[in-house]
Amino acid sequence: MRRLPRWLLLLALAVLLHGCGLLGQNEMPPLVSAADPRHQTGEDGIVLLGAEWCGYCKQLRAEFDQAGVDYRELDVDTDAGDAALKSVRSRIVPVTVVGQRVIAGYDIHRIRELLAPLGYRL
């Protein structure tokens, strides 16, 4: 069997990578959708994705309010909240976004851990 020249293999690889969009890009594609709440949080912002009917959301909301946590809430029963929930690939609430970290469910220990450096004590 005859071997292909090395330059031809490299050329074929370059064409394949370019066709897949992995070569010749000037910008990285966005890692998150426009609806992702991490666009709003920066390094230390806080977003709560919740619902009125969710008991854990109500409990977390009360804990945030008692501790004076500055947060924004998105109701997942609205179009914007539903899109945000899907963008973080969650199907459960509450979802807490602290900076660029996403905590799905009522994981109070992890939430406390992420809020402590921001000066909040739950």
Short mmCIF file of N, CA and C in Angstrom, two decimals:
data_model
loop_
_atom_site.label_atom_id
_atom_site.label_comp_id
_atom_site.label_asym_id
_atom_site.label_seq_id
_atom_site.Cartn_x
_atom_site.Cartn_y
_atom_site.Cartn_z
N MET A 1 0.83 -1.17 0.00
CA MET A 1 0.00 0.00 0.00
C MET A 1 0.88 1.25 0.00
N ARG A 2 0.52 2.18 -0.80
CA ARG A 2 1.31 3.39 -0.97
C ARG A 2 0.95 4.42 0.10
N ARG A 3 1.96 5.04 0.70
CA ARG A 3 1.76 6.05 1.74
C ARG A 3 1.62 7.43 1.12
N LEU A 4 0.75 8.23 1.71
CA LEU A 4 0.58 9.60 1.25
C LEU A 4 1.70 10.47 1.80
N PRO A 5 2.11 11.46 1.03
CA PRO A 5 3.15 12.36 1.54
C PRO A 5 2.65 13.10 2.79
N ARG A 6 3.58 13.39 3.67
CA ARG A 6 3.25 14.05 4.93
C ARG A 6 2.54 15.39 4.69
N TRP A 7 3.00 16.16 3.72
CA TRP A 7 2.39 17.47 3.47
C TRP A 7 0.94 17.34 3.05
N LEU A 8 0.61 16.26 2.35
CA LEU A 8 -0.77 16.05 1.91
C LEU A 8 -1.66 15.71 3.12
N LEU A 9 -1.13 14.94 4.04
CA LEU A 9 -1.88 14.63 5.26
C LEU A 9 -2.12 15.89 6.10
N LEU A 10 -1.09 16.73 6.22
CA LEU A 10 -1.24 17.97 6.97
C LEU A 10 -2.24 18.91 6.30
N LEU A 11 -2.21 18.97 4.98
CA LEU A 11 -3.16 19.79 4.25
C LEU A 11 -4.59 19.29 4.47
N ALA A 12 -4.78 17.99 4.41
CA ALA A 12 -6.11 17.41 4.62
C ALA A 12 -6.60 17.70 6.04
N LEU A 13 -5.70 17.62 7.02
CA LEU A 13 -6.06 17.92 8.40
C LEU A 13 -6.46 19.40 8.56
N ALA A 14 -5.70 20.30 7.93
CA ALA A 14 -6.02 21.73 8.00
C ALA A 14 -7.37 22.02 7.37
N VAL A 15 -7.67 21.40 6.24
CA VAL A 15 -8.96 21.59 5.58
C VAL A 15 -10.08 21.07 6.47
N LEU A 16 -9.88 19.93 7.08
CA LEU A 16 -10.88 19.35 7.97
C LEU A 16 -11.13 20.26 9.18
N LEU A 17 -10.06 20.74 9.81
CA LEU A 17 -10.21 21.63 10.97
C LEU A 17 -10.89 22.94 10.59
N HIS A 18 -10.53 23.48 9.44
CA HIS A 18 -11.16 24.72 8.98
C HIS A 18 -12.65 24.49 8.71
N GLY A 19 -12.97 23.37 8.12
CA GLY A 19 -14.37 23.05 7.83
C GLY A 19 -15.18 22.87 9.09
N CYS A 20 -14.56 22.39 10.16
CA CYS A 20 -15.26 22.23 11.43
C CYS A 20 -15.30 23.52 12.23
N GLY A 21 -14.66 24.56 11.71
CA GLY A 21 -14.66 25.83 12.41
C GLY A 21 -13.64 25.91 13.53
N LEU A 22 -12.67 25.02 13.53
CA LEU A 22 -11.68 25.01 14.60
C LEU A 22 -10.38 25.71 14.22
N LEU A 23 -10.28 26.15 13.00
CA LEU A 23 -9.08 26.81 12.52
C LEU A 23 -9.48 28.09 11.82
N GLY A 24 -8.79 29.15 12.07
CA GLY A 24 -9.06 30.39 11.38
C GLY A 24 -10.13 31.25 12.03
N GLN A 25 -10.49 30.95 13.27
CA GLN A 25 -11.47 31.79 13.95
C GLN A 25 -10.75 32.95 14.63
N ASN A 26 -11.34 34.13 14.51
CA ASN A 26 -10.79 35.29 15.19
C ASN A 26 -11.37 35.44 16.58
N GLU A 27 -12.56 34.92 16.80
CA GLU A 27 -13.21 35.02 18.10
C GLU A 27 -13.65 33.64 18.55
N MET A 28 -13.62 33.47 19.86
CA MET A 28 -14.14 32.23 20.41
C MET A 28 -15.66 32.30 20.39
N PRO A 29 -16.33 31.21 20.11
CA PRO A 29 -17.79 31.22 20.15
C PRO A 29 -18.25 31.41 21.59
N PRO A 30 -19.42 32.01 21.80
CA PRO A 30 -19.89 32.20 23.16
C PRO A 30 -20.10 30.86 23.85
N LEU A 31 -19.70 30.81 25.10
CA LEU A 31 -19.82 29.56 25.86
C LEU A 31 -21.21 29.40 26.45
N VAL A 32 -21.94 30.50 26.57
CA VAL A 32 -23.26 30.46 27.18
C VAL A 32 -24.25 31.20 26.30
N SER A 33 -25.51 30.86 26.41
CA SER A 33 -26.54 31.52 25.60
C SER A 33 -26.81 32.91 26.15
N ALA A 34 -27.48 33.71 25.36
CA ALA A 34 -27.81 35.08 25.77
C ALA A 34 -28.71 35.09 27.01
N ALA A 35 -29.48 34.05 27.22
CA ALA A 35 -30.39 33.99 28.37
C ALA A 35 -29.69 33.57 29.66
N ASP A 36 -28.44 33.14 29.57
CA ASP A 36 -27.73 32.64 30.74
C ASP A 36 -27.56 33.75 31.78
N PRO A 37 -27.98 33.51 33.02
CA PRO A 37 -27.88 34.54 34.05
C PRO A 37 -26.45 34.93 34.41
N ARG A 38 -25.47 34.12 34.02
CA ARG A 38 -24.07 34.46 34.31
C ARG A 38 -23.62 35.72 33.57
N HIS A 39 -24.36 36.11 32.52
CA HIS A 39 -24.07 37.38 31.86
C HIS A 39 -24.33 38.55 32.80
N GLN A 40 -25.24 38.39 33.73
CA GLN A 40 -25.64 39.47 34.64
C GLN A 40 -24.83 39.50 35.93
N THR A 41 -24.14 38.41 36.24
CA THR A 41 -23.53 38.31 37.56
C THR A 41 -22.09 38.79 37.63
N GLY A 42 -21.38 38.80 36.51
CA GLY A 42 -19.97 39.18 36.57
C GLY A 42 -19.23 38.23 37.50
N GLU A 43 -18.39 38.81 38.37
CA GLU A 43 -17.61 37.98 39.29
C GLU A 43 -18.30 37.75 40.62
N ASP A 44 -19.19 38.66 41.01
CA ASP A 44 -19.76 38.53 42.35
C ASP A 44 -21.26 38.81 42.43
N GLY A 45 -21.94 38.91 41.31
CA GLY A 45 -23.38 39.10 41.33
C GLY A 45 -24.10 37.80 41.69
N ILE A 46 -25.35 37.94 42.10
CA ILE A 46 -26.12 36.78 42.56
C ILE A 46 -27.49 36.80 41.90
N VAL A 47 -27.86 35.67 41.31
CA VAL A 47 -29.18 35.51 40.70
C VAL A 47 -29.79 34.23 41.26
N LEU A 48 -31.06 34.33 41.62
CA LEU A 48 -31.82 33.18 42.10
C LEU A 48 -32.88 32.84 41.06
N LEU A 49 -32.84 31.64 40.53
CA LEU A 49 -33.88 31.15 39.64
C LEU A 49 -34.83 30.33 40.49
N GLY A 50 -36.06 30.77 40.58
CA GLY A 50 -37.00 30.09 41.46
C GLY A 50 -38.42 30.18 40.96
N ALA A 51 -39.34 29.75 41.81
CA ALA A 51 -40.77 29.77 41.47
C ALA A 51 -41.56 30.02 42.75
N GLU A 52 -42.72 30.63 42.59
CA GLU A 52 -43.58 30.92 43.74
C GLU A 52 -44.04 29.64 44.44
N TRP A 53 -44.26 28.57 43.69
CA TRP A 53 -44.78 27.33 44.24
C TRP A 53 -43.71 26.47 44.91
N CYS A 54 -42.45 26.87 44.81
CA CYS A 54 -41.32 26.07 45.30
C CYS A 54 -41.01 26.40 46.77
N GLY A 55 -41.16 25.41 47.64
CA GLY A 55 -40.88 25.61 49.06
C GLY A 55 -39.43 25.94 49.36
N TYR A 56 -38.50 25.25 48.69
CA TYR A 56 -37.08 25.53 48.91
C TYR A 56 -36.71 26.92 48.41
N CYS A 57 -37.36 27.36 47.32
CA CYS A 57 -37.12 28.72 46.81
C CYS A 57 -37.56 29.74 47.85
N LYS A 58 -38.72 29.51 48.44
CA LYS A 58 -39.25 30.41 49.46
C LYS A 58 -38.31 30.47 50.66
N GLN A 59 -37.81 29.31 51.07
CA GLN A 59 -36.88 29.25 52.20
C GLN A 59 -35.58 29.98 51.88
N LEU A 60 -35.04 29.76 50.69
CA LEU A 60 -33.79 30.41 50.30
C LEU A 60 -33.98 31.92 50.16
N ARG A 61 -35.10 32.32 49.60
CA ARG A 61 -35.44 33.74 49.46
C ARG A 61 -35.46 34.41 50.85
N ALA A 62 -36.09 33.75 51.81
CA ALA A 62 -36.16 34.29 53.18
C ALA A 62 -34.77 34.39 53.81
N GLU A 63 -33.93 33.38 53.58
CA GLU A 63 -32.57 33.41 54.12
C GLU A 63 -31.75 34.52 53.48
N PHE A 64 -31.90 34.70 52.18
CA PHE A 64 -31.21 35.79 51.49
C PHE A 64 -31.66 37.14 52.04
N ASP A 65 -32.97 37.31 52.19
CA ASP A 65 -33.50 38.59 52.68
C ASP A 65 -33.04 38.87 54.11
N GLN A 66 -33.05 37.85 54.96
CA GLN A 66 -32.62 38.02 56.35
C GLN A 66 -31.14 38.39 56.43
N ALA A 67 -30.32 37.83 55.54
CA ALA A 67 -28.88 38.11 55.55
C ALA A 67 -28.53 39.37 54.76
N GLY A 68 -29.52 40.00 54.14
CA GLY A 68 -29.27 41.22 53.38
C GLY A 68 -28.55 40.97 52.06
N VAL A 69 -28.71 39.79 51.50
CA VAL A 69 -28.05 39.44 50.24
C VAL A 69 -28.66 40.27 49.11
N ASP A 70 -27.79 40.92 48.35
CA ASP A 70 -28.22 41.70 47.19
C ASP A 70 -28.28 40.73 46.00
N TYR A 71 -29.48 40.36 45.60
CA TYR A 71 -29.65 39.37 44.54
C TYR A 71 -30.79 39.77 43.62
N ARG A 72 -30.79 39.17 42.46
CA ARG A 72 -31.88 39.35 41.50
C ARG A 72 -32.57 38.01 41.37
N GLU A 73 -33.89 38.02 41.28
CA GLU A 73 -34.63 36.77 41.14
C GLU A 73 -35.31 36.71 39.78
N LEU A 74 -35.23 35.55 39.17
CA LEU A 74 -35.95 35.28 37.93
C LEU A 74 -36.93 34.15 38.19
N ASP A 75 -38.18 34.38 37.90
CA ASP A 75 -39.23 33.37 38.07
C ASP A 75 -39.21 32.44 36.86
N VAL A 76 -39.01 31.16 37.10
CA VAL A 76 -38.90 30.20 36.00
C VAL A 76 -40.23 29.97 35.29
N ASP A 77 -41.31 30.50 35.84
CA ASP A 77 -42.61 30.39 35.18
C ASP A 77 -42.84 31.52 34.18
N THR A 78 -41.84 32.39 34.01
CA THR A 78 -41.89 33.42 32.97
C THR A 78 -40.99 32.97 31.82
N ASP A 79 -41.14 33.59 30.67
CA ASP A 79 -40.31 33.23 29.52
C ASP A 79 -38.83 33.46 29.82
N ALA A 80 -38.50 34.61 30.41
CA ALA A 80 -37.10 34.92 30.71
C ALA A 80 -36.51 33.94 31.73
N GLY A 81 -37.27 33.64 32.76
CA GLY A 81 -36.80 32.70 33.78
C GLY A 81 -36.64 31.29 33.25
N ASP A 82 -37.58 30.87 32.41
CA ASP A 82 -37.51 29.54 31.81
C ASP A 82 -36.29 29.43 30.90
N ALA A 83 -36.04 30.48 30.11
CA ALA A 83 -34.88 30.47 29.22
C ALA A 83 -33.59 30.44 30.04
N ALA A 84 -33.55 31.18 31.14
CA ALA A 84 -32.37 31.17 32.01
C ALA A 84 -32.14 29.79 32.61
N LEU A 85 -33.21 29.15 33.05
CA LEU A 85 -33.11 27.81 33.63
C LEU A 85 -32.57 26.81 32.61
N LYS A 86 -33.09 26.89 31.39
CA LYS A 86 -32.62 25.99 30.33
C LYS A 86 -31.16 26.28 29.97
N SER A 87 -30.77 27.55 30.01
CA SER A 87 -29.41 27.90 29.61
C SER A 87 -28.36 27.37 30.58
N VAL A 88 -28.74 27.16 31.84
CA VAL A 88 -27.80 26.57 32.79
C VAL A 88 -27.99 25.06 32.89
N ARG A 89 -28.81 24.54 32.00
CA ARG A 89 -29.07 23.10 31.87
C ARG A 89 -29.59 22.47 33.17
N SER A 90 -30.54 23.17 33.77
CA SER A 90 -31.15 22.63 34.98
C SER A 90 -32.63 22.40 34.74
N ARG A 91 -33.16 21.44 35.45
CA ARG A 91 -34.59 21.16 35.40
C ARG A 91 -35.22 21.26 36.77
N ILE A 92 -34.40 21.70 37.74
CA ILE A 92 -34.90 21.82 39.11
C ILE A 92 -34.70 23.25 39.60
N VAL A 93 -35.47 23.61 40.61
CA VAL A 93 -35.29 24.89 41.28
C VAL A 93 -35.19 24.63 42.78
N PRO A 94 -34.56 25.49 43.52
CA PRO A 94 -33.92 26.72 43.07
C PRO A 94 -32.58 26.46 42.40
N VAL A 95 -32.18 27.42 41.59
CA VAL A 95 -30.82 27.47 41.05
C VAL A 95 -30.25 28.80 41.50
N THR A 96 -29.11 28.75 42.14
CA THR A 96 -28.45 29.97 42.61
C THR A 96 -27.19 30.17 41.78
N VAL A 97 -27.06 31.36 41.22
CA VAL A 97 -25.87 31.70 40.44
C VAL A 97 -25.11 32.75 41.23
N VAL A 98 -23.88 32.41 41.60
CA VAL A 98 -23.00 33.33 42.33
C VAL A 98 -21.78 33.55 41.46
N GLY A 99 -21.66 34.75 40.92
CA GLY A 99 -20.59 35.00 39.97
C GLY A 99 -20.79 34.11 38.76
N GLN A 100 -19.84 33.27 38.48
CA GLN A 100 -19.93 32.35 37.35
C GLN A 100 -20.20 30.91 37.79
N ARG A 101 -20.51 30.73 39.06
CA ARG A 101 -20.81 29.40 39.60
C ARG A 101 -22.30 29.17 39.67
N VAL A 102 -22.72 27.97 39.33
CA VAL A 102 -24.14 27.61 39.32
C VAL A 102 -24.37 26.49 40.33
N ILE A 103 -25.31 26.71 41.25
CA ILE A 103 -25.66 25.69 42.24
C ILE A 103 -27.11 25.29 42.00
N ALA A 104 -27.31 24.07 41.55
CA ALA A 104 -28.67 23.57 41.29
C ALA A 104 -29.19 22.89 42.55
N GLY A 105 -30.39 23.27 42.95
CA GLY A 105 -31.00 22.68 44.13
C GLY A 105 -30.69 23.50 45.38
N TYR A 106 -31.27 23.07 46.48
CA TYR A 106 -31.09 23.76 47.75
C TYR A 106 -29.87 23.17 48.46
N ASP A 107 -28.68 23.58 48.00
CA ASP A 107 -27.42 23.13 48.59
C ASP A 107 -26.88 24.28 49.45
N ILE A 108 -27.47 24.42 50.63
CA ILE A 108 -27.18 25.57 51.47
C ILE A 108 -25.72 25.65 51.88
N HIS A 109 -25.06 24.51 52.04
CA HIS A 109 -23.64 24.52 52.42
C HIS A 109 -22.79 25.12 51.31
N ARG A 110 -23.06 24.75 50.08
CA ARG A 110 -22.31 25.29 48.93
C ARG A 110 -22.64 26.77 48.73
N ILE A 111 -23.90 27.13 48.90
CA ILE A 111 -24.30 28.53 48.75
C ILE A 111 -23.60 29.38 49.81
N ARG A 112 -23.58 28.91 51.04
CA ARG A 112 -22.87 29.64 52.11
C ARG A 112 -21.39 29.80 51.78
N GLU A 113 -20.80 28.73 51.27
CA GLU A 113 -19.39 28.74 50.92
C GLU A 113 -19.08 29.81 49.86
N LEU A 114 -19.97 29.96 48.88
CA LEU A 114 -19.74 30.94 47.83
C LEU A 114 -20.10 32.36 48.24
N LEU A 115 -21.04 32.50 49.18
CA LEU A 115 -21.44 33.84 49.62
C LEU A 115 -20.51 34.42 50.69
N ALA A 116 -19.84 33.57 51.45
CA ALA A 116 -18.97 34.05 52.53
C ALA A 116 -17.90 35.04 52.05
N PRO A 117 -17.17 34.76 50.96
CA PRO A 117 -16.17 35.72 50.51
C PRO A 117 -16.76 37.06 50.07
N LEU A 118 -18.06 37.08 49.81
CA LEU A 118 -18.73 38.33 49.41
C LEU A 118 -19.26 39.09 50.61
N GLY A 119 -19.04 38.53 51.82
CA GLY A 119 -19.44 39.21 53.04
C GLY A 119 -20.82 38.85 53.56
N TYR A 120 -21.43 37.81 53.01
CA TYR A 120 -22.76 37.40 53.46
C TYR A 120 -22.65 36.17 54.34
N ARG A 121 -23.45 36.17 55.42
CA ARG A 121 -23.51 35.01 56.31
C ARG A 121 -24.95 34.56 56.41
N LEU A 122 -25.21 33.38 55.91
CA LEU A 122 -26.57 32.83 55.99
C LEU A 122 -26.69 31.99 57.25
#
